[in-house]
Amino acid sequence: QLTNQLPVTVLAVDRVTFPVAGDDTDVTNDPSSVPTWMRWNDYGIGLFLKGKSELRQAGNAFGEVEKLGRFDGPLNLARVLFREGRLGEAAEALARASGHDNPSPPAWTIAWLSGLVARDLNQLEKAEKNFRSVIDDRTPEMVKRGFDFSKDYRVINLLGQTYFDRARRLRTDDVAAQRNVFLQKAAETFHRALVIDSENVTAHYNLQQLYRELGDNQKAEHHAGLHARFKPDDNARDRAVGAAKARYPAANAAAEEPVFYRLQRPGAPGLPAATTRRGPRPTTQSGADE
């Protein structure tokens, strides 16, 4: 039995009073130094990071950011809509975000999200253009902030897959030469990812398929073997996760979606160890005890 002996340290304390329907108590709070749009945006990001359980609430929060005139609202709303599969609305949100100029949204983020949406809409030419923009562009702002996405193998792989998909569109004999051009571009792009990460399973998997399409079975077998070597063992991972959940019940509870944290449990930080409550604990909609 392992007992956590680390001390609990209070890093910050804040207090906010909320009005309650049916109660006429006058509610006042000190003004916040954090802009309203930023608080809505942070709230939305927190909801978005919880997975798929509260995407609608995250979308509502980003809608409030957009009402306050910030590009962050429609930009992050596009992330929500993309995750929900509402691709047309995601494209519209990105267009609205691109229209802001005071301040302007990051061009690389717009290009990356636009590429994802265009790829799922089967607009492969547009997706290719956006992914190439992320990898190749070096704007003054990127230089100033020290950003260089030319080594982001995730975007490189997306570009390679887009080339591969464009080749798959071309199946007739009269476009065979153009098809081979796209296959070669895809192979070169995935090799570019392997220069950065030699064990990248996505690149190896696609290269084995590409070389079979190109008729080079020796290279195809080579990358098939490397893919099998570096691919994570899903069964081993599942066994390890199951064992960890059985051994650490607190971590198991925190892994659930949504998570319910009992704030009034006996011995919780700030409460005496002898605190007890009888009967079921009421919880708020956010999952925290009242």
C-alpha positions as a printed Julia matrix, in Angstrom:
290×3 Matrix{Float64}:
   0.0    0.0     0.0
   1.55   3.29   -1.14
   0.72   6.45    0.83
   1.36   9.87   -0.62
   3.29  11.78    2.05
   3.86  14.89   -0.04
   2.56  18.09    1.58
  -0.35  20.01    0.06
   0.7   23.57   -0.77
  -1.8   26.33   -1.5
  -0.55  28.26   -4.54
  -3.49  30.63   -5.0
  -6.9   31.38   -3.54
  -9.86  33.13   -5.14
 -13.51  33.59   -4.33
 -16.48  34.32   -6.57
 -20.1   34.7    -5.5
 -22.81  33.63   -7.94
 -26.42  34.82   -7.94
 -29.03  32.13   -7.36
 -32.54  32.23   -8.79
 -35.11  32.93   -6.07
 -32.61  34.62   -3.74
 -32.62  38.44   -3.6
 -29.17  38.69   -1.99
 -27.11  41.43   -3.6
 -24.13  39.79   -5.3
 -20.94  41.78   -5.85
 -17.49  40.63   -6.91
 -14.23  42.46   -7.33
 -13.53  43.34  -10.98
 -11.18  40.92  -12.72
  -7.97  42.08  -14.35
  -8.38  39.31  -16.96
 -10.33  40.45  -20.06
 -13.79  38.95  -20.43
 -13.01  37.43  -23.84
  -9.98  35.66  -22.39
 -11.97  34.14  -19.55
 -14.62  32.85  -21.98
 -11.88  31.52  -24.26
 -10.05  29.72  -21.45
 -13.34  28.25  -20.27
 -14.06  26.98  -23.78
 -10.58  25.49  -24.13
 -11.02  23.63  -20.85
 -14.32  22.16  -22.07
 -12.83  21.28  -25.46
  -9.9   19.43  -23.87
 -12.32  17.17  -21.99
 -12.94  15.26  -25.22
 -16.36  14.85  -26.79
 -18.46  15.11  -23.64
 -18.88  18.9   -23.59
 -18.26  20.06  -27.16
 -21.59  21.87  -27.33
 -20.77  23.88  -24.21
 -17.31  24.65  -25.62
 -18.91  25.9   -28.81
 -21.2   28.19  -26.82
 -18.22  29.6   -24.92
 -16.3   30.32  -28.14
 -19.46  31.94  -29.51
 -19.27  34.44  -26.64
 -15.64  35.14  -27.56
 -16.67  35.85  -31.13
 -19.37  38.27  -29.94
 -16.63  40.19  -28.13
 -14.79  40.75  -31.42
 -11.86  38.35  -31.04
 -10.61  36.01  -33.77
 -10.04  33.34  -31.11
 -13.81  32.75  -31.01
 -14.44  31.54  -34.58
 -10.96  29.97  -34.78
 -11.53  27.74  -31.77
 -15.15  27.19  -32.75
 -13.8   25.7   -35.99
 -11.89  23.15  -33.91
 -15.12  22.17  -32.15
 -17.1   21.92  -35.39
 -14.34  19.88  -37.04
 -14.32  17.41  -34.17
 -18.1   17.11  -34.44
 -17.82  16.46  -38.18
 -19.65  19.65  -39.14
 -17.17  20.46  -41.88
 -19.12  23.1   -43.78
 -19.71  25.12  -40.62
 -16.05  24.69  -39.64
 -14.98  26.16  -42.98
 -17.33  29.12  -42.45
 -15.92  29.71  -38.95
 -12.37  29.72  -40.33
 -13.39  32.24  -42.98
 -14.79  34.52  -40.26
 -11.59  34.15  -38.22
  -9.49  35.04  -41.27
 -11.44  38.26  -41.65
 -10.1   39.68  -38.36
  -7.21  42.11  -38.58
  -7.03  43.74  -35.15
  -5.37  41.5   -34.17
  -5.02  38.98  -36.99
  -5.15  35.23  -36.32
  -1.95  33.19  -36.7
  -1.64  32.38  -40.4
  -0.11  28.96  -39.68
  -3.04  27.92  -37.47
  -5.55  29.04  -40.1
  -3.64  27.11  -42.77
  -3.39  23.95  -40.66
  -7.08  23.87  -39.7
  -8.13  24.83  -43.23
  -6.05  21.94  -44.55
  -7.72  19.47  -42.18
 -11.2   20.65  -43.12
 -10.45  20.73  -46.86
  -8.96  17.23  -46.75
 -12.09  15.81  -45.12
 -14.22  17.68  -47.67
 -12.16  15.94  -50.4
 -10.81  19.31  -51.56
  -7.34  17.84  -51.93
  -5.78  20.66  -53.97
  -6.78  23.17  -51.31
  -5.57  20.86  -48.52
  -2.19  20.45  -50.24
  -1.79  24.22  -50.58
  -2.57  24.78  -46.88
  -0.26  22.04  -45.59
   2.57  23.32  -47.78
   1.96  26.79  -46.38
   2.39  25.5   -42.81
   5.61  23.67  -43.66
   7.27  26.1   -46.08
   6.18  29.64  -45.11
   8.5   31.75  -42.97
   6.6   34.94  -42.13
   8.22  37.78  -40.14
   6.0   36.91  -37.16
   7.11  33.27  -37.26
  10.76  34.35  -37.34
  10.18  36.78  -34.48
   8.51  34.11  -32.34
  10.99  31.4   -33.28
   8.42  29.16  -34.98
   9.58  26.66  -37.6
   7.04  24.04  -38.66
   9.2   22.6   -41.43
  10.1   19.76  -39.03
   6.56  19.04  -37.84
   6.28  15.45  -39.07
   2.54  15.39  -38.34
   1.88  18.07  -40.96
   4.46  16.5   -43.29
   2.61  13.18  -43.05
  -0.69  14.93  -43.77
   0.84  16.46  -46.89
   2.16  13.05  -47.96
  -1.26  11.46  -47.45
  -2.83  14.24  -49.49
  -0.43  13.57  -52.38
  -1.24   9.85  -52.07
  -4.97  10.57  -52.2
  -4.52  12.74  -55.29
  -2.7    9.85  -56.97
  -5.52   7.46  -56.1
  -7.93   9.7   -57.97
  -6.03   9.08  -61.19
  -6.71   5.53  -62.32
  -6.99   5.63  -66.11
  -4.11   5.01  -68.5
  -4.2    8.49  -69.98
  -3.25  10.04  -66.6
  -0.75   7.37  -65.53
   2.2    9.76  -65.81
   0.5   12.36  -63.62
  -0.41   9.63  -61.14
   3.21   8.53  -60.84
   4.25  12.13  -60.21
   1.94  12.31  -57.18
   3.1    8.9   -55.95
   6.72  10.05  -56.14
   5.88  13.3   -54.35
   4.12  11.33  -51.61
   7.12   9.02  -51.18
   9.54  11.95  -51.0
   7.35  13.64  -48.42
   7.14  10.59  -46.15
  10.91  10.15  -46.4
  11.16  13.76  -45.27
   9.24  12.75  -42.13
  11.61   9.82  -41.56
  14.61  12.16  -41.61
  13.07  13.79  -38.53
  11.69  10.63  -36.91
  13.15   7.41  -38.29
  10.63   5.31  -36.34
   7.53   7.15  -37.55
   4.95   4.4   -38.08
   2.64   6.57  -40.21
   5.42   7.24  -42.73
   6.51   3.58  -42.86
   2.93   2.36  -43.29
   2.27   4.71  -46.19
   5.62   4.0   -47.83
   4.96   0.28  -47.93
   1.69   1.0   -49.77
   3.3    3.59  -52.06
   6.12   1.31  -53.16
   3.65  -1.48  -53.92
   1.77   0.98  -56.13
   5.09   1.91  -57.8
   6.0   -1.75  -58.29
   9.03  -1.76  -55.98
   8.22  -4.75  -53.77
  11.67  -4.83  -52.15
  11.25  -1.34  -50.68
   7.65  -2.11  -49.81
   8.73  -5.14  -47.75
  11.47  -3.07  -46.11
   9.02  -0.46  -44.84
   6.44  -3.12  -43.93
   9.03  -4.72  -41.66
   9.92  -1.38  -40.06
   6.25  -0.58  -39.54
   5.71  -3.92  -37.79
   8.82  -3.32  -35.67
   7.93   0.17  -34.47
   4.14  -0.14  -34.25
   2.98  -0.04  -30.61
   1.72  -3.33  -29.2
  -1.94  -2.51  -28.55
  -2.48  -5.65  -26.48
   0.46  -4.85  -24.21
  -0.77  -1.28  -23.8
  -4.3   -2.44  -22.91
  -2.94  -4.89  -20.35
  -0.76  -2.19  -18.78
  -3.65   0.27  -18.62
  -5.92  -2.35  -17.04
  -3.31  -3.22  -14.42
  -2.7    0.47  -13.62
  -6.42   1.17  -13.24
  -6.77  -1.76  -10.85
  -3.76  -0.65   -8.81
  -4.54   3.09   -8.69
  -8.29   3.65   -8.15
  -7.86   7.43   -7.91
  -6.23   7.54  -11.34
  -8.93   5.21  -12.66
 -11.63   7.6   -11.44
  -9.83  10.58  -13.0
  -9.7    8.75  -16.34
 -13.48   8.55  -16.59
 -15.41  10.95  -18.84
 -16.84  13.05  -17.33
 -14.85  13.09  -14.08
 -16.63  13.64  -10.75
 -14.36  15.0    -8.03
 -15.79  14.9    -4.51
 -14.69  18.21   -3.04
 -16.24  17.54    0.39
 -14.72  14.11    0.97
 -13.2   13.49    4.42
  -9.59  14.56    4.52
  -9.78  16.71    1.38
  -7.37  19.69    1.33
  -8.75  22.4     3.59
 -11.1   20.05    5.47
 -10.48  18.16    8.73
  -9.87  14.44    8.4
 -12.9   13.67   10.56
 -15.41  15.42    8.29
 -18.25  13.07    7.43
 -21.58  13.4     5.71
 -24.43  10.96    5.74
 -26.49  10.07    2.71
 -25.67  10.63   -0.94
 -23.63  13.7    -1.76
 -25.42  16.13   -4.05
 -23.36  17.14   -7.05
 -23.56  20.1    -9.35
 -23.85  19.71  -13.11
 -20.1   20.22  -13.4
 -19.54  17.12  -11.27
 -18.26  18.89   -8.13
 -19.93  18.47   -4.73
 -21.98  21.36   -3.46
